[in-house]
Short mmCIF file of C-alpha atoms in Angstrom, two decimals:
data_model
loop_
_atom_site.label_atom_id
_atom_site.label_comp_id
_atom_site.label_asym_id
_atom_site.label_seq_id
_atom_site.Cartn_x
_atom_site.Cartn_y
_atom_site.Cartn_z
CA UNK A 1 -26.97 1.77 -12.35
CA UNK A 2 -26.56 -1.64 -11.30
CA UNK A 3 -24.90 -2.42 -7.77
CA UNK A 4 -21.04 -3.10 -8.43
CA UNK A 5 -20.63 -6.85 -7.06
CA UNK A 6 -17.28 -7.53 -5.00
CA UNK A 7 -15.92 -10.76 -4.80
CA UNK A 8 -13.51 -13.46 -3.12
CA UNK A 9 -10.86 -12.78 -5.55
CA UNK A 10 -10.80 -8.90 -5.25
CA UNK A 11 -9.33 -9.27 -1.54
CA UNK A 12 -6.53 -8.76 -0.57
CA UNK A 13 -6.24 -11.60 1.46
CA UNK A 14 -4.94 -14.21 -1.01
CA UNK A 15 -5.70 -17.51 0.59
CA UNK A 16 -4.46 -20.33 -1.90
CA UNK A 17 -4.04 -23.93 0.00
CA UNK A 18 -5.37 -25.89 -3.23
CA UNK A 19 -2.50 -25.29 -4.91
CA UNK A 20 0.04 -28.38 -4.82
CA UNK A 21 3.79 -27.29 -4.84
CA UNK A 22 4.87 -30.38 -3.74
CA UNK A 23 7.15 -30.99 -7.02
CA UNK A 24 8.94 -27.45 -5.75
CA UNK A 25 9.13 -28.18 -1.69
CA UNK A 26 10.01 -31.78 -1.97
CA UNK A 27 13.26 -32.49 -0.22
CA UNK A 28 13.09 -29.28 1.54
CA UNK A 29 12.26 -29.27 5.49
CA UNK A 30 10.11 -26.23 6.45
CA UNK A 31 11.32 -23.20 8.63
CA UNK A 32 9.72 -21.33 10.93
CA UNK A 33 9.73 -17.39 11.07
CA UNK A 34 8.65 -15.11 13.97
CA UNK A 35 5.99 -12.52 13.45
CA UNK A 36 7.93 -9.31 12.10
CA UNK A 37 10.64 -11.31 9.74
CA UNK A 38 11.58 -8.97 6.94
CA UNK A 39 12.63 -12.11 3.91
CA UNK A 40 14.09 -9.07 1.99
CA UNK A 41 13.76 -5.48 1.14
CA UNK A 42 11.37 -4.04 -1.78
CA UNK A 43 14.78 -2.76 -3.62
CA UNK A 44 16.51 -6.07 -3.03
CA UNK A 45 15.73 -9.45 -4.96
CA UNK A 46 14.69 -12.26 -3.11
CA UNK A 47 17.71 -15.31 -2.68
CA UNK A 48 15.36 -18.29 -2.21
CA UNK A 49 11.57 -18.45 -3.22
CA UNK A 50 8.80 -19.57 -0.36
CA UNK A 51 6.09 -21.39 -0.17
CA UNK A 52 3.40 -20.47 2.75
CA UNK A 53 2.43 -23.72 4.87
CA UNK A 54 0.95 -21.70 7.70
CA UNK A 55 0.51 -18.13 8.66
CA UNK A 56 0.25 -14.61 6.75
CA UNK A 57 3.44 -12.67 4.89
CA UNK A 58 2.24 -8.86 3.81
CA UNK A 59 3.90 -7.26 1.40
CA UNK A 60 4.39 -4.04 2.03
CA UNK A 61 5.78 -0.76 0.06
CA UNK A 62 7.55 1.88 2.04
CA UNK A 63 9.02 5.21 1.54
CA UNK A 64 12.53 6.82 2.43
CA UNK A 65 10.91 8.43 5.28
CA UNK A 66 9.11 5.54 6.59
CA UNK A 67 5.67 5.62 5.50
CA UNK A 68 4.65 2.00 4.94
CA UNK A 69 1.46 0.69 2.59
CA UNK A 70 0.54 -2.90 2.70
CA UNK A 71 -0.18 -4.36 -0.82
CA UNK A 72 -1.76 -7.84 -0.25
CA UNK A 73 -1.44 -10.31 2.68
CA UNK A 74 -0.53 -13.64 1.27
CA UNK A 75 -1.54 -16.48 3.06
CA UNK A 76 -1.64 -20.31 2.93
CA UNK A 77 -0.45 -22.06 -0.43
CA UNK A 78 0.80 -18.77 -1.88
CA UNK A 79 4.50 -18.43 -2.77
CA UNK A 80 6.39 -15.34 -2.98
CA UNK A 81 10.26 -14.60 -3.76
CA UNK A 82 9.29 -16.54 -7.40
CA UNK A 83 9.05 -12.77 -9.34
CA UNK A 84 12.93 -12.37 -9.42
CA UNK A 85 13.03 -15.78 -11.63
CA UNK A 86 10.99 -14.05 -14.31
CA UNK A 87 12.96 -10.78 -13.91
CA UNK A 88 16.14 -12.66 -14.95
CA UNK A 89 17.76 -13.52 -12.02
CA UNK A 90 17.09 -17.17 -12.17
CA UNK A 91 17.46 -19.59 -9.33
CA UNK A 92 18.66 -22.33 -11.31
CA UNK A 93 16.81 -25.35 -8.92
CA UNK A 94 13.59 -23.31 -9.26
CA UNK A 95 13.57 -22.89 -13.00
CA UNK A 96 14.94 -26.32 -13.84
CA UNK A 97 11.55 -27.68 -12.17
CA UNK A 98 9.57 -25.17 -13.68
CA UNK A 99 11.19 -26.21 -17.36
CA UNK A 100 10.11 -29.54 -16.45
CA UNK A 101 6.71 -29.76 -14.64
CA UNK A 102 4.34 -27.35 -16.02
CA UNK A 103 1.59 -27.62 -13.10
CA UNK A 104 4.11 -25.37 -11.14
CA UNK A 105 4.32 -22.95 -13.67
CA UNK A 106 0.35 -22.88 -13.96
CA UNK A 107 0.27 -22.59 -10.30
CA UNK A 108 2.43 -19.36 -10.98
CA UNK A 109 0.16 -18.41 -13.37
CA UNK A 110 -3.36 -18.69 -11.44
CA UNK A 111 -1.61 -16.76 -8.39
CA UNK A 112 -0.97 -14.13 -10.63
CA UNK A 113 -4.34 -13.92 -12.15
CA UNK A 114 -5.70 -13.89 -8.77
CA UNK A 115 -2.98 -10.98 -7.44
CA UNK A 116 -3.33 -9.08 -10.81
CA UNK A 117 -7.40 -9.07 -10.27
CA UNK A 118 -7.13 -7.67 -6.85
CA UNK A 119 -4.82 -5.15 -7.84
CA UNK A 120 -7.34 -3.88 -10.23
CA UNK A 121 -9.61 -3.76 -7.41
CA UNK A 122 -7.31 -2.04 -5.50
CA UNK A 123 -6.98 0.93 -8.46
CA UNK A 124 -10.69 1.30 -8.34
CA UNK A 125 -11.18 1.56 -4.69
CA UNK A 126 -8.16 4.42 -4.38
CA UNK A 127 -9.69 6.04 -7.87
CA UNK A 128 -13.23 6.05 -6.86
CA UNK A 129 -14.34 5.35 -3.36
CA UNK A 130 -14.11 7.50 -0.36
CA UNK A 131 -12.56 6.73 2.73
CA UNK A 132 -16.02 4.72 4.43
CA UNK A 133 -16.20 2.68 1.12
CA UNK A 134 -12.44 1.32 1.20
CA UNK A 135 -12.28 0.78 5.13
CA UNK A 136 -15.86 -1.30 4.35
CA UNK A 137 -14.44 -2.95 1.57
CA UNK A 138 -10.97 -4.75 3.77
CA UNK A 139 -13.54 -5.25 6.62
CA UNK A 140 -16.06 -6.97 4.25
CA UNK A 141 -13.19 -9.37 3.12
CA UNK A 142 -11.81 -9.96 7.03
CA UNK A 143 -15.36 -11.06 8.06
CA UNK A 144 -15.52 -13.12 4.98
CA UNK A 145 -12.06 -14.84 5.00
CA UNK A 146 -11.35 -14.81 9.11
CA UNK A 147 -15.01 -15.13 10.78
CA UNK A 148 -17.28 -17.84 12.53
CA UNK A 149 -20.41 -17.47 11.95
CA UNK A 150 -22.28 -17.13 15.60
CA UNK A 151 -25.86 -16.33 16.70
CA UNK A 152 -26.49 -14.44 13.22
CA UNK A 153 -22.86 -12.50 13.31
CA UNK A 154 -19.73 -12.80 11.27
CA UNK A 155 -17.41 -12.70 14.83
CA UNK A 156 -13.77 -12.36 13.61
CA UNK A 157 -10.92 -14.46 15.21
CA UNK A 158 -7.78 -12.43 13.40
CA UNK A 159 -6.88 -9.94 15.64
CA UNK A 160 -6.20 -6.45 13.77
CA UNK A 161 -5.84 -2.88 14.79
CA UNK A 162 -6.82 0.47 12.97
CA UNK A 163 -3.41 0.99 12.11
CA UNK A 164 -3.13 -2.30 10.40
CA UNK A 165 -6.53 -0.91 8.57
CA UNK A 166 -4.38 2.02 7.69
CA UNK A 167 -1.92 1.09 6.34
CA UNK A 168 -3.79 -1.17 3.73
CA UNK A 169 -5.75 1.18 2.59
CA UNK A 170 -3.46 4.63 2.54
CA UNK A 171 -5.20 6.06 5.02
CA UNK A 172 -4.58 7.55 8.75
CA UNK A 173 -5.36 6.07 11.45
CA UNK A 174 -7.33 8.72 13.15
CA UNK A 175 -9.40 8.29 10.13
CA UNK A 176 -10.22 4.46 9.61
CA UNK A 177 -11.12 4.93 14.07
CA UNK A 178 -13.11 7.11 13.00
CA UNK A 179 -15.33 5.28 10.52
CA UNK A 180 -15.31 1.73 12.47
CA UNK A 181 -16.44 3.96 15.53
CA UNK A 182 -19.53 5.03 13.01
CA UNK A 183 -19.75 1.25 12.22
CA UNK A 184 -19.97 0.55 15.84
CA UNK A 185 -22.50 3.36 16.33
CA UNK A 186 -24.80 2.06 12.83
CA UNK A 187 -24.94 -1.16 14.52
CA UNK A 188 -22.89 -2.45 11.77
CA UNK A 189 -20.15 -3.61 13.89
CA UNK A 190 -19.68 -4.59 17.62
CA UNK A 191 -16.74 -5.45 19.60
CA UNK A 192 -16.14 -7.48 22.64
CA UNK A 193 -12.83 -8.10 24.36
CA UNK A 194 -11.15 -6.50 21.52
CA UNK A 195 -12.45 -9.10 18.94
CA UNK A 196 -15.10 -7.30 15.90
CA UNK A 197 -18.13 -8.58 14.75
CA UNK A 198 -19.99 -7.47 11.33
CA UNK A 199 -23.82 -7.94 12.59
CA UNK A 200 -24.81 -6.95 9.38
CA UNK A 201 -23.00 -7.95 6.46
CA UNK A 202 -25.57 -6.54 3.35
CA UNK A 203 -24.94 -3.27 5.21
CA UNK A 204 -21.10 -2.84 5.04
CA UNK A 205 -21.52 -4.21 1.60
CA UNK A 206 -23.54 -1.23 0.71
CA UNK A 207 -21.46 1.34 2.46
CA UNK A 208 -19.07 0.43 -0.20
CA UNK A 209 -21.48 0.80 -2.77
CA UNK A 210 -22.80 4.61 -1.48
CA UNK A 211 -19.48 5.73 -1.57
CA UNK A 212 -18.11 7.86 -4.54
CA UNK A 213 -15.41 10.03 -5.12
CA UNK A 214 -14.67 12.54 -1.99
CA UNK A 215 -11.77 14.24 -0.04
CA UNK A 216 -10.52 12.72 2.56
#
């Protein structure tokens, strides 16, 4: 069986800063947001739709009883808020310009490809990799996405913590510690002053690809 291949677009990072929505954000001054701003509630529609100039939005599912699962991190040149336009509840500024300049609406589109591919991803990895595989696969994508390479290591510079691993990949927290402390012990990983590095980057990639189907 051939080694399954994972790629830029699978992760759940979506990093997007070629994408021009100047024809949307012209005449519009930009706002900032403190780390923690909720723009609206899973159940609610959005009011306004935004487009990222700097900085990470998650989007997040959560449960009456206050279980949270983050879905994707959107990041630089994505937009978000735009989904209610399609679901009927037009924003009449919004869907004038999209009527009328189709690059916005094929920006739309190739953010959707690109969210609808990971997704796919995402049903694989719950379906049919084991706890090591998925925690491998969001670390793979962090060293690939948020790393300097240095002295022959991938040496991270966006802070995260096991329960931010958690809760993108539906698992506990005593679990993902427990697999990046393996990681550490492998040689796989190492951390200094709370910062990760992957040493060795083939390896995590095939921790993914070892993994199958198991309890967690």
């Amino acid at each position: 069986m051939s080694e399954r291949k994972y790629y830029h677009e699978d992760s759940p990072w979506i990093k997007m800063p070629q994408l021009d929505w100047s024809p949307l954000t012209a005449g519009h001054s930009t706002t900032h947001y403190d780390r923690g701003h909720i723009f609206y509630d899973q159940q609610e529609y959005c009011d306004n739709v935004f487009v990222i100039k700097r900085g990470r939005v998650a989007m997040c599912l959560c449960t009456p009883e206050g279980n949270l699962r983050i879905t994707m991190v959107l990041d630089k040149g994505c937009i978000f808020g735009n989904q209610s336009i399609l679901d009927g509840n037009s924003k009449q500024v919004v869907e004038e310009k999209l009527r009328h300049d189709p690059r916005l609406a094929y920006n739309m589109l190739l953010q959707s490809n690109r969210i609808n591919r990971m997704l796919i991803t995402q049903v694989e990895l719950m379906s049919f990799r084991h706890s090591e595989g998925r925690v491998c696969f969001y670390l793979l994508h962090l060293a690939d996405q948020y790393s300097e390479e240095k002295n022959g290591k991938k040496e991270m510079y966006l802070r995260y913590t096991h329960q931010d691993i958690a809760e993108i990949t539906g698992l506990s927290r005593v679990c993902v510690s427990n697999i990046i402390s393996g990681l550490v012990k492998d040689s796989i990983l190492t951390k200094k002053d709370g910062m990760y590095s992957v040493v060795q980057m083939d390896k995590l990639q095939g921790r993914i690809n070892i993994s199958g189907i198991g309890d967690e």
